[in-house]
JSON list of C-alpha atoms in Angstrom, two decimals:
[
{"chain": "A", "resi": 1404, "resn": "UNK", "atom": "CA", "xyz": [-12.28, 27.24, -58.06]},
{"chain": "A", "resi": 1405, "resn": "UNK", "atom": "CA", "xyz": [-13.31, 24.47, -55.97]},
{"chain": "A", "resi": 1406, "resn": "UNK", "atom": "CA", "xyz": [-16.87, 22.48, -56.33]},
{"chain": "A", "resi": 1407, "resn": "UNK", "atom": "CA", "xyz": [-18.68, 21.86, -53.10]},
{"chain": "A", "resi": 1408, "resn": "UNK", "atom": "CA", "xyz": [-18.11, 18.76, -52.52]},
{"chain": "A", "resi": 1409, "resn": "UNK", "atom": "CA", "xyz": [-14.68, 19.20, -52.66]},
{"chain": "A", "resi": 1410, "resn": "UNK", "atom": "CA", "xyz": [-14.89, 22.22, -50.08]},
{"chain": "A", "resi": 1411, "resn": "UNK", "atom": "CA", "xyz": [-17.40, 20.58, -47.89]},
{"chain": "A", "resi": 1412, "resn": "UNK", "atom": "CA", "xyz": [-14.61, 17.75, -47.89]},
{"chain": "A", "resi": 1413, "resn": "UNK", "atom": "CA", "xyz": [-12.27, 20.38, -47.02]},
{"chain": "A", "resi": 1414, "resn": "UNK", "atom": "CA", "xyz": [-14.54, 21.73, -44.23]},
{"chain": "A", "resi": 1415, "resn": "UNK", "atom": "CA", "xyz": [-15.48, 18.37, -42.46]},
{"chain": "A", "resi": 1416, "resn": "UNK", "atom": "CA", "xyz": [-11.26, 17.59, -42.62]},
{"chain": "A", "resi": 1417, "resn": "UNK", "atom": "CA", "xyz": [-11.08, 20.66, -40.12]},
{"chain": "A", "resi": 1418, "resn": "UNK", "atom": "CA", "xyz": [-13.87, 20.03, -38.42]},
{"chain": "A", "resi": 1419, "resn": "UNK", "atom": "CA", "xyz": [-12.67, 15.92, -37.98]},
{"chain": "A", "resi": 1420, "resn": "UNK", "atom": "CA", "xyz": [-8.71, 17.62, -37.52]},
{"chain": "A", "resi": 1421, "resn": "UNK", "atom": "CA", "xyz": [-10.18, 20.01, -34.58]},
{"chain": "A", "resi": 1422, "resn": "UNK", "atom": "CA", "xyz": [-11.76, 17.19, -32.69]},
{"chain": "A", "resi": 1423, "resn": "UNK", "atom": "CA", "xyz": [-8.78, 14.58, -32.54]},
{"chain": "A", "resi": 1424, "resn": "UNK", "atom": "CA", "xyz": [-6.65, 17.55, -31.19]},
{"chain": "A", "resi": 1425, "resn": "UNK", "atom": "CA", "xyz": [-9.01, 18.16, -28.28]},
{"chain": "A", "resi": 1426, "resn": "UNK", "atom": "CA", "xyz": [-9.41, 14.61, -28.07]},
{"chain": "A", "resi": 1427, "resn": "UNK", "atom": "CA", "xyz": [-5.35, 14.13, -27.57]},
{"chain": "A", "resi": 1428, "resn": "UNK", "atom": "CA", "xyz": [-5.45, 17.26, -25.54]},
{"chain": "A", "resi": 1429, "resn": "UNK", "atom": "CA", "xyz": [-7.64, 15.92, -23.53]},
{"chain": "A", "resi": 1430, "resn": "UNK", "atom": "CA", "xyz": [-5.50, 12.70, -22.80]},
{"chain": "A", "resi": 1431, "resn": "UNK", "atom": "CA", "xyz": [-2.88, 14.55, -22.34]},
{"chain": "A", "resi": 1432, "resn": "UNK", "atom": "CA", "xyz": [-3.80, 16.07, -19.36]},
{"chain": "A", "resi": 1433, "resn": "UNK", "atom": "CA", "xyz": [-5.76, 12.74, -18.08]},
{"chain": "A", "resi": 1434, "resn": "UNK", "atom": "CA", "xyz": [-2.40, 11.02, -18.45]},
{"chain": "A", "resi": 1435, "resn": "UNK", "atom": "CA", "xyz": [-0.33, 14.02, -17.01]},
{"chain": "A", "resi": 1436, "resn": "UNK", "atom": "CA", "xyz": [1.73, 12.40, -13.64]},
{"chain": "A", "resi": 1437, "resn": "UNK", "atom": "CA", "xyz": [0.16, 15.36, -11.49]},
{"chain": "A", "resi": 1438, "resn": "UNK", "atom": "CA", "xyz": [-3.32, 14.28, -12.46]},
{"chain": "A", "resi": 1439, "resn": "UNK", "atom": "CA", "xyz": [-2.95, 11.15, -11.99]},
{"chain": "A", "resi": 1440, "resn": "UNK", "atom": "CA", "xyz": [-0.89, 11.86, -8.56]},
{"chain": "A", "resi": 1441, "resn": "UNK", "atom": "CA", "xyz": [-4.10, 13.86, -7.58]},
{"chain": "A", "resi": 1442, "resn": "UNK", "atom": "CA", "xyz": [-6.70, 11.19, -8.20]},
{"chain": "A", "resi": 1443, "resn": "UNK", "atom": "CA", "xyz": [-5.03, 9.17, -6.15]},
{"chain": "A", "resi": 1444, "resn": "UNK", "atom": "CA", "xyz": [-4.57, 10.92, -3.54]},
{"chain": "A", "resi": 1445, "resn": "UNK", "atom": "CA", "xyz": [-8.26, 11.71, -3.88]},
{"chain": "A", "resi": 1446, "resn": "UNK", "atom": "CA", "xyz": [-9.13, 8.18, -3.63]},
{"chain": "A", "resi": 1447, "resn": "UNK", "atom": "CA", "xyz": [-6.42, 7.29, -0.63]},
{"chain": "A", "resi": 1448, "resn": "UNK", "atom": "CA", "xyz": [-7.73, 10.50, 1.47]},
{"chain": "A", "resi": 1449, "resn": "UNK", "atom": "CA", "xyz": [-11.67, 8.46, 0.84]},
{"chain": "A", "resi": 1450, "resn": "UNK", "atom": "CA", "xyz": [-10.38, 5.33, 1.60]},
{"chain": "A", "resi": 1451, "resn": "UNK", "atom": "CA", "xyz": [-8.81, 6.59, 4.53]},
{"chain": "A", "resi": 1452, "resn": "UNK", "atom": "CA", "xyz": [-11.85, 8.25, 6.10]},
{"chain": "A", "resi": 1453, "resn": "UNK", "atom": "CA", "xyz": [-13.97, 5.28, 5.34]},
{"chain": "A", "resi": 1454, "resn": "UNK", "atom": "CA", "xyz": [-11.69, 3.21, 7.39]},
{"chain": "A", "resi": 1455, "resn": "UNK", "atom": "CA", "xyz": [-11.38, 6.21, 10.45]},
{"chain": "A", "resi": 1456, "resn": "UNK", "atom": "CA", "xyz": [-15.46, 6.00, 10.20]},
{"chain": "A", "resi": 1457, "resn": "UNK", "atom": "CA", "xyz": [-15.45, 2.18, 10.57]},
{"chain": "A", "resi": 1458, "resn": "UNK", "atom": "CA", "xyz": [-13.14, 1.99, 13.30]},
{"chain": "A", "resi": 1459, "resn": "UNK", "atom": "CA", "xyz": [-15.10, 4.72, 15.16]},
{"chain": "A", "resi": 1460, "resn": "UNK", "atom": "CA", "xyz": [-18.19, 2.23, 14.44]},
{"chain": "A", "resi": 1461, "resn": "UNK", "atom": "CA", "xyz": [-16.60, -0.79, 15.85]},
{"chain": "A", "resi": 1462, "resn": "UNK", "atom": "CA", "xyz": [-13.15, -0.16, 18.28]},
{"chain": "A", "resi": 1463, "resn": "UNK", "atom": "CA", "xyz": [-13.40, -3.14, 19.82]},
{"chain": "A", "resi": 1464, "resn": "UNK", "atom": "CA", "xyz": [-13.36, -5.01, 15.93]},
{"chain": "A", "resi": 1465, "resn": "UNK", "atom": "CA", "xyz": [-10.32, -3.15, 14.99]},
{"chain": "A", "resi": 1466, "resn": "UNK", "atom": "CA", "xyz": [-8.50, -3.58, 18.31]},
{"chain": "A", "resi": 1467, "resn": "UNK", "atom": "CA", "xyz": [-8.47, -7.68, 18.02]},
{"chain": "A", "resi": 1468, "resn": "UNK", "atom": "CA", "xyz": [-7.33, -6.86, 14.49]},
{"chain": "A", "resi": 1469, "resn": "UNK", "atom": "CA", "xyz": [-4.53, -4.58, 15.87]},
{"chain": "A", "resi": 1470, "resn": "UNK", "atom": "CA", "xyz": [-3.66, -7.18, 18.35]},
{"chain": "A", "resi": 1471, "resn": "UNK", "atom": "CA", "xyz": [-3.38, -10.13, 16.09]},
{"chain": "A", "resi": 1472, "resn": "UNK", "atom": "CA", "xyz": [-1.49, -8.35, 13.38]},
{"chain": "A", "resi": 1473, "resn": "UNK", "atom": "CA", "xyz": [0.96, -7.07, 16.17]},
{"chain": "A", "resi": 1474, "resn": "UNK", "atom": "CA", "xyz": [1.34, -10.79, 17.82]},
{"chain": "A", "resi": 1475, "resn": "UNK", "atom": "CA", "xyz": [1.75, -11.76, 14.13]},
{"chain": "A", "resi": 1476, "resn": "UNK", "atom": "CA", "xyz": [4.74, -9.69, 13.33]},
{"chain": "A", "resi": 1477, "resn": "UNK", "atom": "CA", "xyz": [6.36, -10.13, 16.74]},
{"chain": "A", "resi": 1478, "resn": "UNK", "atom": "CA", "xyz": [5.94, -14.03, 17.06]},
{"chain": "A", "resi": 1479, "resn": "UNK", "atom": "CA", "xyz": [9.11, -14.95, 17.27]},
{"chain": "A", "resi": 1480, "resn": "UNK", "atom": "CA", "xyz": [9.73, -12.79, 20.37]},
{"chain": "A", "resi": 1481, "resn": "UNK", "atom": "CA", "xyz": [6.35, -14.27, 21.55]},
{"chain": "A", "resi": 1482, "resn": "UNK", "atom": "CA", "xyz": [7.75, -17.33, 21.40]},
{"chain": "A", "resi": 1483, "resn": "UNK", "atom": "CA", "xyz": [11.05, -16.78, 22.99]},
{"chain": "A", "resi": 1484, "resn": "UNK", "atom": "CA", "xyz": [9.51, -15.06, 25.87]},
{"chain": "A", "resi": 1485, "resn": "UNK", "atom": "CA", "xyz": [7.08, -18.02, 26.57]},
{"chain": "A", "resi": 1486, "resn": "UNK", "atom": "CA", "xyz": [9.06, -21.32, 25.62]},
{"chain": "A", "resi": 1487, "resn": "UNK", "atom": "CA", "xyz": [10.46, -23.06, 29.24]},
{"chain": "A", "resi": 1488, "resn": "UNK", "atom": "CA", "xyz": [14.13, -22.65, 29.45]},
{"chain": "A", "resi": 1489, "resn": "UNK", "atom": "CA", "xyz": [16.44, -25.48, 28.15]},
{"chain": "A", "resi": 1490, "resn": "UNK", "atom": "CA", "xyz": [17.96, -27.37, 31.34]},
{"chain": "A", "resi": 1491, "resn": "UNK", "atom": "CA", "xyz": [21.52, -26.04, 32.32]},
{"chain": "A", "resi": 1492, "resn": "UNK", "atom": "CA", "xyz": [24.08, -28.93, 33.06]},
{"chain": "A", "resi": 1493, "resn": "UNK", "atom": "CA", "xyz": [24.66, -28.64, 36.89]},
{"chain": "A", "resi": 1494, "resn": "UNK", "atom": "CA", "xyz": [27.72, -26.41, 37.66]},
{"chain": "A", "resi": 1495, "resn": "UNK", "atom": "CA", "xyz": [30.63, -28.73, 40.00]},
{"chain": "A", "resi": 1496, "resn": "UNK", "atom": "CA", "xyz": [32.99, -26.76, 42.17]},
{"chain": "A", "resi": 1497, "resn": "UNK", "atom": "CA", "xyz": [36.28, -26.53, 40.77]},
{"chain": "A", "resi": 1498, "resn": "UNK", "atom": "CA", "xyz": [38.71, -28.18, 42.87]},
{"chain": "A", "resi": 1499, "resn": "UNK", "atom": "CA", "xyz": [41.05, -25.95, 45.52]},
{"chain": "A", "resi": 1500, "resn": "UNK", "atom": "CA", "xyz": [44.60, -26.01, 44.33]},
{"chain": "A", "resi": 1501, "resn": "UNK", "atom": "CA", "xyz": [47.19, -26.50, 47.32]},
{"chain": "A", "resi": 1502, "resn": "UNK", "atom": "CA", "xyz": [45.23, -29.26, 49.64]},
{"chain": "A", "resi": 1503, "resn": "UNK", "atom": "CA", "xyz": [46.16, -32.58, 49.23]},
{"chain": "A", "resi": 1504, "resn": "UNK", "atom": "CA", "xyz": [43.57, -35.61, 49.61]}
]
């Protein structure tokens, strides 16, 4: 025989046991990798059409950006291709073998 208090005790235990396993349960599955994997992708795919949407707004915006990140990463050929070309030492004719002076 149990007194009341003792099963209510009892009874709130459960009730208290039942809720931390959903609550672990629950993180669990927020924590899995293939949840997490799928939010964000979720937020890369709206990320993604936010940026297609601004571009469509303003082309001519994201074209100077294009351009100056492409000059950026290519500025040492840039360079190269614009710098004036070092001076070459002027070439003398080698001398003819078999005349005499």
């Amino acid at each position: 025989m149990t007194t009341p208090s003792l099963a209510a005790a009892r009874a709130d235990v459960l009730v208290k046991r039942a809720r931390l396993k959903a609550s672990f349960a629950e993180a669990k599955h927020r924590l899995a990798p293939a949840t997490i994997a799928g939010g964000v992708a979720d937020d890369l795919r709206d990320r993604a059409e936010e940026g297609v949407a601004i571009v469509r707004e303003r082309p001519a915006v994201a074209a100077g950006i294009a351009t100056t990140l492409v000059a950026f990463l290519a500025r040492k050929r840039l360079r190269r291709l614009f710098r004036k070309p070092k001076p070459r030492p002027p070439v003398l004719p080698a001398p003819v073998q078999g005349t005499a002076p």
